[in-house]
Structure formats: C-alpha cells, structure tokens
Amino acid sequence: PLHLYRLAPAKPIINQEGPYDHPLEEDGRVPLPPRKAAYWSFLSGAPGFTYGCFGIWNWGVPIRWYPAYDFATALNLPAVAEIKHLASFFGGLRWWTLEPRHELVPYQATDPMHRLAVAASPAGDLVVAYLPDNDAIALNLAGFSASLRGRWFNPLTGEYAPLHEPVTTGRIQTF
C-alpha cells in the first residue's frame, strides 16, 4: 500500500512473496499473474520483486494442494518471459528516479485487481503507467515537462509500439 511507502523514516521494501506462477486454472491462466504484482510493486515504490514458480521451489515434488510438474515445465510458463521483459523494460529507464503517483489517474478503478499504477520522476520528465487489463488510461499531466514523448510497451511480448497521438502536457489526456 502507498501509505507504507510514505512513512518516515523511509525503508526500502522488496516484494519478496508475490503470487507464485502455476497453471492453476483449467485454461492455464494464473489467478493473479506474477507480472501484475511485479509492475504494481515497482510502480508503488518497491525497489525489488522476487519471482516464485511452483515446479521450481518444490523441485517437482508433489504438494498435497497442487499437482506436480517438473522443473522444465516451470521454466516454460508464460510469466518467465514476462518477468524477463519487465527486467529489460525497467533496465532501459532511470527506474530509481520513479516515485508512486497513482493520483495522476483521475478515473481509477474501484476494484484493486484492476487499478492502474503510475510512477513519475520528481523532475517530471519520466512517467510510467501499468494498465493491467485496460485498453486506455487517462493521466493528469499538469506540471510535467512539455517534452514528454510516449510509447506503448507490451508486457506479454516485450515489444514497443508508437502512440497514435502526441503527448500534450498541462491537462488530462487519454491514451
């Protein structure tokens, strides 16, 4: 929670026990993908996140509440690539300058599982937003650098795509 981030004295918090990757649903979907927890963590002020995967931590040994599968299967789950994309994405940014700014989203979802996460640099020259299940985001860009540029990043594939409209600071803009 953001209120913990703002407590004094400041203490770094690493999300060390996020959701584990496992094909629990019949369609292979994880109820809360580790990818969501990772982006929410980084954009909420955590300087780190650990990725855990069933099949790795238990070395394929059956656990009474999960079916067993092997190490090789675990290494091929979708979140393995998604966490790699996350590392590449943040590795290409000045991530250490980001501070949580979720209040920049004027129409935030009430369901915590669909909330948009936003972080920005104090200088106003870098803004990163995570849209967990959303097609668009409205951002209040008042007070940000007029030279902001934008692009989309697909956390599933690691690919970038251009925005279809220019970034206009000083107002609420929907992307």
PDB file of C-alpha atoms in Angstrom:
ATOM      1  CA  PRO A   1       0.000   0.000   0.000  1.00  0.00           C
ATOM      2  CA  LEU A   2       1.102   3.519  -0.781  1.00  0.00           C
ATOM      3  CA  HIS A   3       0.661   4.713   2.797  1.00  0.00           C
ATOM      4  CA  LEU A   4       3.549   2.422   3.800  1.00  0.00           C
ATOM      5  CA  TYR A   5       5.742   3.992   1.103  1.00  0.00           C
ATOM      6  CA  ARG A   6       5.180   7.432   2.598  1.00  0.00           C
ATOM      7  CA  LEU A   7       6.062   6.524   6.211  1.00  0.00           C
ATOM      8  CA  ALA A   8       9.152   8.073   7.795  1.00  0.00           C
ATOM      9  CA  PRO A   9      11.888   7.102   8.116  1.00  0.00           C
ATOM     10  CA  ALA A  10      11.987   5.694   4.587  1.00  0.00           C
ATOM     11  CA  LYS A  11      12.768   1.976   4.375  1.00  0.00           C
ATOM     12  CA  PRO A  12      13.188   0.001   1.154  1.00  0.00           C
ATOM     13  CA  ILE A  13      10.639  -2.770   0.782  1.00  0.00           C
ATOM     14  CA  ILE A  14      11.143  -5.637  -1.648  1.00  0.00           C
ATOM     15  CA  ASN A  15       8.068  -7.644  -2.575  1.00  0.00           C
ATOM     16  CA  GLN A  16       9.576 -10.976  -1.652  1.00  0.00           C
ATOM     17  CA  GLU A  17       6.412 -13.064  -1.569  1.00  0.00           C
ATOM     18  CA  GLY A  18       4.340 -12.130  -4.594  1.00  0.00           C
ATOM     19  CA  PRO A  19       1.945 -14.572  -6.231  1.00  0.00           C
ATOM     20  CA  TYR A  20       3.598 -17.756  -7.427  1.00  0.00           C
ATOM     21  CA  ASP A  21       3.398 -18.805 -11.035  1.00  0.00           C
ATOM     22  CA  HIS A  22       1.422 -22.000 -11.577  1.00  0.00           C
ATOM     23  CA  PRO A  23      -1.130 -23.167 -14.141  1.00  0.00           C
ATOM     24  CA  LEU A  24      -3.920 -23.441 -11.594  1.00  0.00           C
ATOM     25  CA  GLU A  25      -6.921 -22.687 -13.790  1.00  0.00           C
ATOM     26  CA  GLU A  26      -8.174 -25.195 -16.359  1.00  0.00           C
ATOM     27  CA  ASP A  27      -7.211 -22.798 -19.157  1.00  0.00           C
ATOM     28  CA  GLY A  28      -3.670 -22.444 -17.766  1.00  0.00           C
ATOM     29  CA  ARG A  29      -4.328 -18.905 -16.509  1.00  0.00           C
ATOM     30  CA  VAL A  30      -2.876 -17.902 -13.168  1.00  0.00           C
ATOM     31  CA  PRO A  31      -5.490 -16.127 -10.985  1.00  0.00           C
ATOM     32  CA  LEU A  32      -3.099 -13.233 -10.266  1.00  0.00           C
ATOM     33  CA  PRO A  33      -0.215 -13.296 -12.697  1.00  0.00           C
ATOM     34  CA  PRO A  34       3.168 -12.534 -11.148  1.00  0.00           C
ATOM     35  CA  ARG A  35       3.538  -9.884 -13.878  1.00  0.00           C
ATOM     36  CA  LYS A  36       0.767  -7.768 -12.341  1.00  0.00           C
ATOM     37  CA  ALA A  37       2.273  -7.964  -8.866  1.00  0.00           C
ATOM     38  CA  ALA A  38       5.715  -7.055 -10.218  1.00  0.00           C
ATOM     39  CA  TYR A  39       4.572  -3.922 -12.081  1.00  0.00           C
ATOM     40  CA  TRP A  40       2.338  -2.847  -9.182  1.00  0.00           C
ATOM     41  CA  SER A  41       5.298  -3.307  -6.819  1.00  0.00           C
ATOM     42  CA  PHE A  42       7.821  -1.319  -8.843  1.00  0.00           C
ATOM     43  CA  LEU A  43       5.371   1.478  -9.629  1.00  0.00           C
ATOM     44  CA  SER A  44       4.344   1.693  -5.965  1.00  0.00           C
ATOM     45  CA  GLY A  45       7.867   2.356  -4.743  1.00  0.00           C
ATOM     46  CA  ALA A  46       9.358  -1.091  -4.177  1.00  0.00           C
ATOM     47  CA  PRO A  47      12.975  -1.284  -5.374  1.00  0.00           C
ATOM     48  CA  GLY A  48      12.687  -5.023  -5.923  1.00  0.00           C
ATOM     49  CA  PHE A  49      10.445  -8.006  -6.601  1.00  0.00           C
ATOM     50  CA  THR A  50      11.102 -11.735  -6.390  1.00  0.00           C
ATOM     51  CA  TYR A  51       9.568 -14.207  -8.810  1.00  0.00           C
ATOM     52  CA  GLY A  52       8.464 -17.574  -7.498  1.00  0.00           C
ATOM     53  CA  CYS A  53       7.239 -20.511  -9.524  1.00  0.00           C
ATOM     54  CA  PHE A  54       5.649 -23.771  -8.482  1.00  0.00           C
ATOM     55  CA  GLY A  55       7.701 -26.548 -10.049  1.00  0.00           C
ATOM     56  CA  ILE A  56      10.913 -24.722  -9.191  1.00  0.00           C
ATOM     57  CA  TRP A  57      10.648 -24.044  -5.461  1.00  0.00           C
ATOM     58  CA  ASN A  58       9.360 -27.572  -4.800  1.00  0.00           C
ATOM     59  CA  TRP A  59      11.654 -29.233  -7.402  1.00  0.00           C
ATOM     60  CA  GLY A  60       8.691 -31.079  -8.918  1.00  0.00           C
ATOM     61  CA  VAL A  61       7.820 -32.908  -5.714  1.00  0.00           C
ATOM     62  CA  PRO A  62       4.023 -33.200  -5.316  1.00  0.00           C
ATOM     63  CA  ILE A  63       2.410 -30.951  -2.727  1.00  0.00           C
ATOM     64  CA  ARG A  64      -0.981 -32.045  -1.460  1.00  0.00           C
ATOM     65  CA  TRP A  65      -2.768 -28.902  -2.680  1.00  0.00           C
ATOM     66  CA  TYR A  66      -1.090 -28.701  -6.133  1.00  0.00           C
ATOM     67  CA  PRO A  67      -0.467 -31.240  -8.862  1.00  0.00           C
ATOM     68  CA  ALA A  68       3.182 -31.879  -9.510  1.00  0.00           C
ATOM     69  CA  TYR A  69       5.003 -30.808 -12.642  1.00  0.00           C
ATOM     70  CA  ASP A  70       8.670 -30.689 -13.397  1.00  0.00           C
ATOM     71  CA  PHE A  71      11.345 -28.004 -13.437  1.00  0.00           C
ATOM     72  CA  ALA A  72      11.429 -27.828 -17.273  1.00  0.00           C
ATOM     73  CA  THR A  73       7.675 -27.215 -17.418  1.00  0.00           C
ATOM     74  CA  ALA A  74       8.017 -24.438 -14.855  1.00  0.00           C
ATOM     75  CA  LEU A  75      10.745 -22.721 -16.872  1.00  0.00           C
ATOM     76  CA  ASN A  76       8.400 -22.545 -19.856  1.00  0.00           C
ATOM     77  CA  LEU A  77       5.444 -20.871 -18.132  1.00  0.00           C
ATOM     78  CA  PRO A  78       4.461 -17.507 -19.660  1.00  0.00           C
ATOM     79  CA  ALA A  79       5.485 -15.423 -16.633  1.00  0.00           C
ATOM     80  CA  VAL A  80       9.126 -16.494 -17.015  1.00  0.00           C
ATOM     81  CA  ALA A  81       9.328 -14.498 -20.272  1.00  0.00           C
ATOM     82  CA  GLU A  82       7.099 -11.722 -18.878  1.00  0.00           C
ATOM     83  CA  ILE A  83       9.441 -11.134 -15.915  1.00  0.00           C
ATOM     84  CA  LYS A  84      12.370 -11.058 -18.360  1.00  0.00           C
ATOM     85  CA  HIS A  85      10.511  -8.374 -20.364  1.00  0.00           C
ATOM     86  CA  LEU A  86       9.901  -6.444 -17.142  1.00  0.00           C
ATOM     87  CA  ALA A  87      13.618  -6.502 -16.314  1.00  0.00           C
ATOM     88  CA  SER A  88      14.502  -5.278 -19.810  1.00  0.00           C
ATOM     89  CA  PHE A  89      11.853  -2.560 -19.654  1.00  0.00           C
ATOM     90  CA  PHE A  90      12.935  -1.117 -16.311  1.00  0.00           C
ATOM     91  CA  GLY A  91      16.600  -1.663 -17.191  1.00  0.00           C
ATOM     92  CA  GLY A  92      16.148   0.814 -20.031  1.00  0.00           C
ATOM     93  CA  LEU A  93      14.746   3.533 -17.740  1.00  0.00           C
ATOM     94  CA  ARG A  94      16.023   5.615 -14.859  1.00  0.00           C
ATOM     95  CA  TRP A  95      13.750   3.492 -12.645  1.00  0.00           C
ATOM     96  CA  TRP A  96      15.450   4.667  -9.443  1.00  0.00           C
ATOM     97  CA  THR A  97      14.032   8.163 -10.038  1.00  0.00           C
ATOM     98  CA  LEU A  98      10.420   6.949 -10.098  1.00  0.00           C
ATOM     99  CA  GLU A  99       8.053   7.735  -7.234  1.00  0.00           C
ATOM    100  CA  PRO A 100       4.475   6.441  -6.911  1.00  0.00           C
ATOM    101  CA  ARG A 101       1.954   8.879  -8.436  1.00  0.00           C
ATOM    102  CA  HIS A 102      -1.251   6.840  -8.669  1.00  0.00           C
ATOM    103  CA  GLU A 103      -3.221  10.036  -8.046  1.00  0.00           C
ATOM    104  CA  LEU A 104      -2.413  11.047 -11.643  1.00  0.00           C
ATOM    105  CA  VAL A 105      -5.161   8.633 -12.746  1.00  0.00           C
ATOM    106  CA  PRO A 106      -8.367  10.650 -12.360  1.00  0.00           C
ATOM    107  CA  TYR A 107     -10.765   7.753 -13.031  1.00  0.00           C
ATOM    108  CA  GLN A 108      -9.199   4.944 -11.023  1.00  0.00           C
ATOM    109  CA  ALA A 109     -10.956   1.558 -10.857  1.00  0.00           C
ATOM    110  CA  THR A 110     -12.528   0.704  -7.513  1.00  0.00           C
ATOM    111  CA  ASP A 111     -11.577  -2.972  -7.812  1.00  0.00           C
ATOM    112  CA  PRO A 112      -7.957  -3.249  -6.593  1.00  0.00           C
ATOM    113  CA  MET A 113      -7.265  -6.016  -9.126  1.00  0.00           C
ATOM    114  CA  HIS A 114      -7.879  -3.552 -11.971  1.00  0.00           C
ATOM    115  CA  ARG A 115      -6.186  -0.443 -10.595  1.00  0.00           C
ATOM    116  CA  LEU A 116      -3.749   1.378 -12.800  1.00  0.00           C
ATOM    117  CA  ALA A 117      -0.302   2.028 -11.343  1.00  0.00           C
ATOM    118  CA  VAL A 118       1.644   5.174 -12.185  1.00  0.00           C
ATOM    119  CA  ALA A 119       5.061   6.423 -11.129  1.00  0.00           C
ATOM    120  CA  ALA A 120       6.892   9.554 -12.207  1.00  0.00           C
ATOM    121  CA  SER A 121      10.222  11.226 -11.668  1.00  0.00           C
ATOM    122  CA  PRO A 122      10.219  14.326  -9.410  1.00  0.00           C
ATOM    123  CA  ALA A 123      11.635  16.306 -12.357  1.00  0.00           C
ATOM    124  CA  GLY A 124       8.513  15.457 -14.375  1.00  0.00           C
ATOM    125  CA  ASP A 125      10.483  14.094 -17.315  1.00  0.00           C
ATOM    126  CA  LEU A 126       9.570  10.416 -16.897  1.00  0.00           C
ATOM    127  CA  VAL A 127       6.157   8.811 -16.339  1.00  0.00           C
ATOM    128  CA  VAL A 128       5.440   5.080 -16.365  1.00  0.00           C
ATOM    129  CA  ALA A 129       1.948   3.596 -16.157  1.00  0.00           C
ATOM    130  CA  TYR A 130       0.800  -0.011 -15.941  1.00  0.00           C
ATOM    131  CA  LEU A 131      -2.592  -0.977 -17.331  1.00  0.00           C
ATOM    132  CA  PRO A 132      -3.326  -4.491 -16.004  1.00  0.00           C
ATOM    133  CA  ASP A 133      -6.482  -5.168 -18.023  1.00  0.00           C
ATOM    134  CA  ASN A 134      -7.338  -1.836 -19.551  1.00  0.00           C
ATOM    135  CA  ASP A 135      -7.398  -0.597 -23.130  1.00  0.00           C
ATOM    136  CA  ALA A 136      -6.836   3.046 -22.232  1.00  0.00           C
ATOM    137  CA  ILE A 137      -5.665   5.328 -19.461  1.00  0.00           C
ATOM    138  CA  ALA A 138      -6.412   8.944 -18.594  1.00  0.00           C
ATOM    139  CA  LEU A 139      -3.474  10.763 -16.977  1.00  0.00           C
ATOM    140  CA  ASN A 140      -3.360  14.205 -15.402  1.00  0.00           C
ATOM    141  CA  LEU A 141      -0.181  15.576 -16.978  1.00  0.00           C
ATOM    142  CA  ALA A 142      -0.384  19.042 -15.430  1.00  0.00           C
ATOM    143  CA  GLY A 143       3.061  20.132 -14.269  1.00  0.00           C
ATOM    144  CA  PHE A 144       5.019  17.734 -16.473  1.00  0.00           C
ATOM    145  CA  SER A 145       7.754  18.546 -18.951  1.00  0.00           C
ATOM    146  CA  ALA A 146       6.449  19.732 -22.302  1.00  0.00           C
ATOM    147  CA  SER A 147       8.982  17.458 -23.989  1.00  0.00           C
ATOM    148  CA  LEU A 148       7.375  14.182 -22.849  1.00  0.00           C
ATOM    149  CA  ARG A 149       7.157  11.522 -25.521  1.00  0.00           C
ATOM    150  CA  GLY A 150       5.240   8.303 -25.218  1.00  0.00           C
ATOM    151  CA  ARG A 151       5.099   4.761 -26.467  1.00  0.00           C
ATOM    152  CA  TRP A 152       3.310   1.578 -25.536  1.00  0.00           C
ATOM    153  CA  PHE A 153       5.138  -1.417 -24.104  1.00  0.00           C
ATOM    154  CA  ASN A 154       3.518  -4.846 -24.280  1.00  0.00           C
ATOM    155  CA  PRO A 155       4.483  -6.732 -21.087  1.00  0.00           C
ATOM    156  CA  LEU A 156       3.485 -10.047 -22.664  1.00  0.00           C
ATOM    157  CA  THR A 157       5.784  -9.787 -25.678  1.00  0.00           C
ATOM    158  CA  GLY A 158       8.367  -7.142 -24.732  1.00  0.00           C
ATOM    159  CA  GLU A 159       7.552  -5.183 -27.892  1.00  0.00           C
ATOM    160  CA  TYR A 160       7.127  -1.414 -28.190  1.00  0.00           C
ATOM    161  CA  ALA A 161       4.557   0.417 -30.311  1.00  0.00           C
ATOM    162  CA  PRO A 162       4.186   4.131 -31.018  1.00  0.00           C
ATOM    163  CA  LEU A 163       1.393   6.224 -29.538  1.00  0.00           C
ATOM    164  CA  HIS A 164      -1.188   7.272 -32.089  1.00  0.00           C
ATOM    165  CA  GLU A 165      -1.430  10.770 -30.636  1.00  0.00           C
ATOM    166  CA  PRO A 166       1.167  13.252 -29.358  1.00  0.00           C
ATOM    167  CA  VAL A 167       1.616  13.722 -25.623  1.00  0.00           C
ATOM    168  CA  THR A 168       0.088  17.003 -24.509  1.00  0.00           C
ATOM    169  CA  THR A 169       1.105  18.075 -21.007  1.00  0.00           C
ATOM    170  CA  GLY A 170      -0.758  20.527 -18.793  1.00  0.00           C
ATOM    171  CA  ARG A 171      -4.080  18.694 -18.894  1.00  0.00           C
ATOM    172  CA  ILE A 172      -5.780  15.317 -18.557  1.00  0.00           C
ATOM    173  CA  GLN A 173      -5.062  13.215 -21.621  1.00  0.00           C
ATOM    174  CA  THR A 174      -6.430   9.808 -22.525  1.00  0.00           C
ATOM    175  CA  PHE A 175      -4.149   7.338 -24.279  1.00  0.00           C
TER     176      PHE A 175
END
